[in-house]
C-alpha positions as a Markdown table, in Angstrom:
| # | Residue | x | y | z |
|---|---|---|---|---|
| 1 | Met | -0.4 | 0.0 | 0.1 |
| 2 | Lys | 0.9 | 3.1 | -1.2 |
| 3 | Asp | 1.0 | 5.9 | 1.3 |
| 4 | Gly | -2.0 | 8.0 | -0.8 |
| 5 | Asp | -4.5 | 5.2 | -0.3 |
| 6 | Leu | -4.9 | 5.3 | 2.9 |
| 7 | Gly | -5.3 | 9.5 | 3.0 |
| 8 | Tyr | -3.0 | 10.2 | 5.1 |
| 9 | Ala | 0.2 | 12.7 | 4.0 |
| 10 | Pro | 3.3 | 11.0 | 3.3 |
| 11 | Leu | 5.9 | 11.1 | 6.2 |
| 12 | Gly | 8.2 | 14.1 | 4.5 |
| 13 | Arg | 5.3 | 16.2 | 4.3 |
| 14 | Arg | 3.5 | 15.5 | 7.7 |
| 15 | Ala | 6.8 | 15.7 | 10.1 |
| 16 | Gly | 7.3 | 19.7 | 7.6 |
| 17 | Leu | 3.8 | 19.8 | 9.7 |
| 18 | Met | 3.6 | 20.0 | 12.8 |
| 19 | Leu | 7.5 | 21.3 | 12.5 |
| 20 | Ala | 5.1 | 23.8 | 11.2 |
| 21 | Ala | 2.0 | 23.6 | 13.8 |
| 22 | Phe | 5.1 | 23.7 | 16.6 |
| 23 | Cys | 6.7 | 27.4 | 16.0 |
| 24 | Leu | 4.1 | 28.3 | 14.9 |
| 25 | Val | 2.7 | 27.9 | 18.5 |
| 26 | Ile | 6.3 | 28.4 | 19.7 |
| 27 | Ala | 6.5 | 32.1 | 17.9 |
| 28 | Ser | 2.5 | 32.5 | 19.7 |
| 29 | Thr | 3.2 | 32.4 | 23.0 |
| 30 | Glu | 6.6 | 33.8 | 22.7 |
| 31 | Leu | 4.5 | 37.3 | 21.9 |
| 32 | Phe | 2.2 | 37.2 | 24.6 |
| 33 | Leu | 5.0 | 36.5 | 27.3 |
| 34 | Ala | 6.4 | 39.6 | 26.1 |
| 35 | Gly | 3.5 | 41.6 | 25.2 |
| 36 | Ala | 3.2 | 40.2 | 28.7 |
| 37 | Ala | 6.6 | 41.4 | 30.1 |
| 38 | Gly | 5.9 | 44.9 | 27.6 |
| 39 | Ile | 2.1 | 45.5 | 30.4 |
| 40 | Ser | 3.8 | 44.4 | 33.8 |
| 41 | Pro | 6.3 | 45.3 | 36.2 |
| 42 | Arg | 5.6 | 42.1 | 37.1 |
| 43 | Val | 5.3 | 39.2 | 34.5 |
| 44 | Asn | 9.0 | 41.3 | 33.2 |
| 45 | Gly | 10.8 | 40.7 | 36.8 |
| 46 | Leu | 9.4 | 36.8 | 36.3 |
| 47 | Leu | 10.6 | 36.7 | 32.8 |
| 48 | Ala | 13.4 | 38.4 | 31.8 |
| 49 | Pro | 16.8 | 37.7 | 33.6 |
| 50 | Pro | 17.2 | 40.9 | 36.0 |
| 51 | Thr | 19.5 | 43.7 | 34.1 |
| 52 | Ser | 20.5 | 44.5 | 37.7 |
| 53 | Ser | 21.1 | 42.9 | 41.6 |
| 54 | Val | 18.5 | 45.6 | 42.8 |
| 55 | Pro | 14.5 | 44.5 | 42.4 |
| 56 | Pro | 12.7 | 46.9 | 40.2 |
| 57 | Met | 9.4 | 47.2 | 43.1 |
| 58 | Ile | 9.7 | 47.6 | 47.1 |
| 59 | Ser | 6.6 | 46.7 | 49.1 |
| 60 | Asp | 5.0 | 49.8 | 50.0 |
| 61 | Ala | 1.6 | 49.7 | 52.9 |
| 62 | Arg | 0.1 | 52.8 | 51.7 |
| 63 | Leu | 0.1 | 52.0 | 48.0 |
| 64 | Gly | 1.0 | 47.8 | 48.2 |
| 65 | Tyr | 4.4 | 48.4 | 46.2 |
| 66 | Arg | 6.3 | 50.8 | 44.4 |
| 67 | Pro | 9.1 | 51.0 | 42.3 |
| 68 | Asn | 12.4 | 50.8 | 44.2 |
| 69 | Pro | 14.4 | 54.6 | 45.3 |
| 70 | Ala | 17.5 | 52.1 | 44.2 |
| 71 | Tyr | 16.4 | 50.8 | 41.3 |
| 72 | Pro | 18.2 | 52.6 | 37.9 |
| 73 | Glu | 17.2 | 55.1 | 36.5 |
| 74 | His | 14.7 | 56.1 | 39.8 |
| 75 | Asp | 15.3 | 59.4 | 41.6 |
| 76 | Ala | 15.1 | 59.2 | 45.3 |
| 77 | Asn | 11.8 | 58.7 | 45.5 |
| 78 | Gly | 11.7 | 55.7 | 43.6 |
| 79 | Phe | 10.0 | 57.0 | 40.4 |
| 80 | Arg | 11.5 | 57.9 | 36.6 |
| 81 | Asn | 12.8 | 60.7 | 36.8 |
| 82 | Pro | 16.2 | 62.1 | 36.9 |
| 83 | Val | 15.8 | 64.0 | 39.8 |
| 84 | Val | 13.5 | 64.8 | 42.5 |
| 85 | Pro | 12.5 | 68.7 | 41.8 |
| 86 | Ala | 12.0 | 71.1 | 44.3 |
| 87 | Asn | 9.1 | 72.3 | 42.9 |
| 88 | Ala | 7.3 | 71.0 | 39.6 |
| 89 | Glu | 4.6 | 73.0 | 37.0 |
| 90 | Ile | 3.1 | 69.3 | 36.3 |
| 91 | Val | 3.3 | 66.1 | 38.1 |
| 92 | Ala | 1.8 | 63.3 | 35.1 |
| 93 | Leu | 0.4 | 60.7 | 38.1 |
| 94 | Gly | -0.4 | 57.6 | 36.4 |
| 95 | Asp | 0.1 | 53.2 | 35.3 |
| 96 | Ser | 2.6 | 51.8 | 33.0 |
| 97 | Gln | 2.2 | 54.0 | 29.9 |
| 98 | Thr | 2.9 | 57.0 | 32.2 |
| 99 | Tyr | 5.6 | 55.6 | 33.7 |
| 100 | Gly | 7.2 | 54.6 | 30.1 |
| 101 | Thr | 7.6 | 50.4 | 30.1 |
| 102 | Gly | 8.4 | 49.5 | 28.0 |
| 103 | Val | 10.1 | 52.7 | 26.2 |
| 104 | Met | 13.7 | 54.5 | 27.8 |
| 105 | Pro | 13.4 | 57.0 | 30.6 |
| 106 | Asp | 13.5 | 60.3 | 27.1 |
| 107 | Glu | 10.9 | 58.3 | 25.3 |
| 108 | Ala | 7.6 | 57.8 | 27.9 |
| 109 | Trp | 5.2 | 60.9 | 27.2 |
| 110 | Pro | 5.9 | 62.7 | 31.0 |
| 111 | Arg | 9.3 | 63.5 | 29.5 |
| 112 | Gln | 8.6 | 64.2 | 26.0 |
| 113 | Leu | 5.7 | 66.5 | 27.6 |
| 114 | Gln | 8.5 | 68.0 | 28.8 |
| 115 | Ala | 11.3 | 68.9 | 26.2 |
| 116 | Leu | 8.4 | 70.4 | 23.8 |
| 117 | Thr | 7.0 | 72.2 | 26.6 |
| 118 | Gly | 10.5 | 73.6 | 28.2 |
| 119 | Ser | 8.7 | 72.8 | 31.5 |
| 120 | Thr | 9.4 | 70.9 | 35.1 |
| 121 | Val | 6.8 | 67.8 | 34.3 |
| 122 | Tyr | 7.0 | 65.3 | 37.8 |
| 123 | Ser | 6.6 | 61.7 | 36.7 |
| 124 | Met | 4.9 | 59.7 | 39.7 |
| 125 | Ala | 3.9 | 56.1 | 37.5 |
| 126 | Phe | 4.6 | 52.5 | 37.9 |
| 127 | Gly | 2.8 | 49.8 | 36.5 |
| 128 | Gly | 0.0 | 47.9 | 37.8 |
| 129 | Trp | -1.1 | 51.5 | 39.7 |
| 130 | Gly | -4.5 | 52.9 | 39.1 |
| 131 | Pro | -6.2 | 55.9 | 40.0 |
| 132 | Thr | -6.1 | 55.0 | 43.6 |
| 133 | His | -2.1 | 55.0 | 43.7 |
| 134 | Ser | -2.4 | 58.2 | 42.4 |
| 135 | Leu | -5.3 | 59.2 | 44.9 |
| 136 | Ala | -2.7 | 57.8 | 48.0 |
| 137 | Leu | -0.2 | 60.0 | 45.9 |
| 138 | Leu | -2.9 | 63.2 | 45.8 |
| 139 | Asp | -0.3 | 65.3 | 48.9 |
| 140 | Asp | 2.9 | 63.7 | 47.6 |
| 141 | Ala | 2.0 | 65.8 | 44.0 |
| 142 | Ile | 0.4 | 68.1 | 45.5 |
| 143 | Gly | 3.4 | 68.8 | 47.2 |
| 144 | Leu | 5.0 | 70.1 | 44.7 |
| 145 | Lys | 3.4 | 73.3 | 44.3 |
| 146 | Pro | 2.2 | 71.9 | 39.9 |
| 147 | Arg | 0.1 | 74.4 | 38.5 |
| 148 | Leu | -1.2 | 70.8 | 36.9 |
| 149 | Ile | -1.7 | 67.8 | 37.8 |
| 150 | Ile | -2.2 | 65.0 | 34.9 |
| 151 | Glu | -3.8 | 62.0 | 35.7 |
| 152 | Ala | -3.4 | 59.3 | 33.6 |
| 153 | Phe | -6.7 | 56.9 | 33.2 |
| 154 | Tyr | -6.5 | 53.8 | 31.1 |
| 155 | Phe | -9.9 | 52.3 | 30.0 |
| 156 | Gly | -8.3 | 49.3 | 29.9 |
| 157 | Asn | -8.2 | 48.2 | 33.5 |
| 158 | Asp | -7.6 | 51.3 | 36.4 |
| 159 | Leu | -11.4 | 50.6 | 37.3 |
| 160 | Tyr | -10.6 | 46.4 | 37.6 |
| 161 | Asp | -6.8 | 48.2 | 39.8 |
| 162 | Ser | -9.1 | 50.5 | 41.8 |
| 163 | Phe | -11.2 | 47.6 | 42.6 |
| 164 | Asn | -8.9 | 45.5 | 43.6 |
| 165 | Met | -6.7 | 47.6 | 45.5 |
| 166 | Val | -9.2 | 48.7 | 48.2 |
| 167 | Tyr | -11.9 | 45.1 | 48.6 |
| 168 | Asn | -9.0 | 42.5 | 47.6 |
| 169 | Arg | -6.2 | 44.3 | 49.0 |
| 170 | Asn | -8.1 | 46.1 | 51.2 |
| 171 | Gln | -6.3 | 49.3 | 50.8 |
| 172 | Leu | -7.8 | 52.7 | 50.8 |
| 173 | Gln | -10.5 | 52.0 | 53.2 |
| 174 | Ala | -11.8 | 55.1 | 53.6 |
| 175 | Leu | -13.2 | 54.3 | 49.1 |
| 176 | Ala | -15.1 | 50.7 | 50.1 |
| 177 | Asp | -18.8 | 51.6 | 50.4 |
| 178 | Pro | -20.2 | 49.3 | 53.1 |
| 179 | Ala | -23.3 | 47.8 | 51.2 |
| 180 | Ala | -20.8 | 46.5 | 48.7 |
| 181 | Arg | -17.7 | 44.7 | 51.1 |
| 182 | Ala | -21.3 | 43.9 | 52.9 |
| 183 | Ala | -22.9 | 42.0 | 50.0 |
């Protein structure tokens, strides 16, 4: 009997298709993980070999976690700025998009805004944070005496991040709805 008589593809052809399928699965998985690492510092920390022996984030009682001041290219407050200014004309609050996950520090939009306007822009952002984190940092932001504070809201996950911080992590309990908590 020939291979073609039973409806089977020749062995070489089947092996080629299996190899192509395997490569497609590996490439898809790699793209998914690269995307996840670009969005989340936690995933990036798990997947990427450390470029520094210093962890990118540390525990924080008020915020849950925060950027590490000892991490390369972070200021004394732990944010991704060259220095902590005495005053800032603009303060940017937000998550990974404001922080600039996946891009060089000078490519993040707060630094681009500073370059375009000539104003001192201070970024107080970190991946995985939501508006409740910004609320917790608001007094710190106001302490820089800015003319403008920008909250960069991302509709993709910021509402979930806020819910998670208040109801699952039990932080900023003043924001919790007692009726929702009882339910």
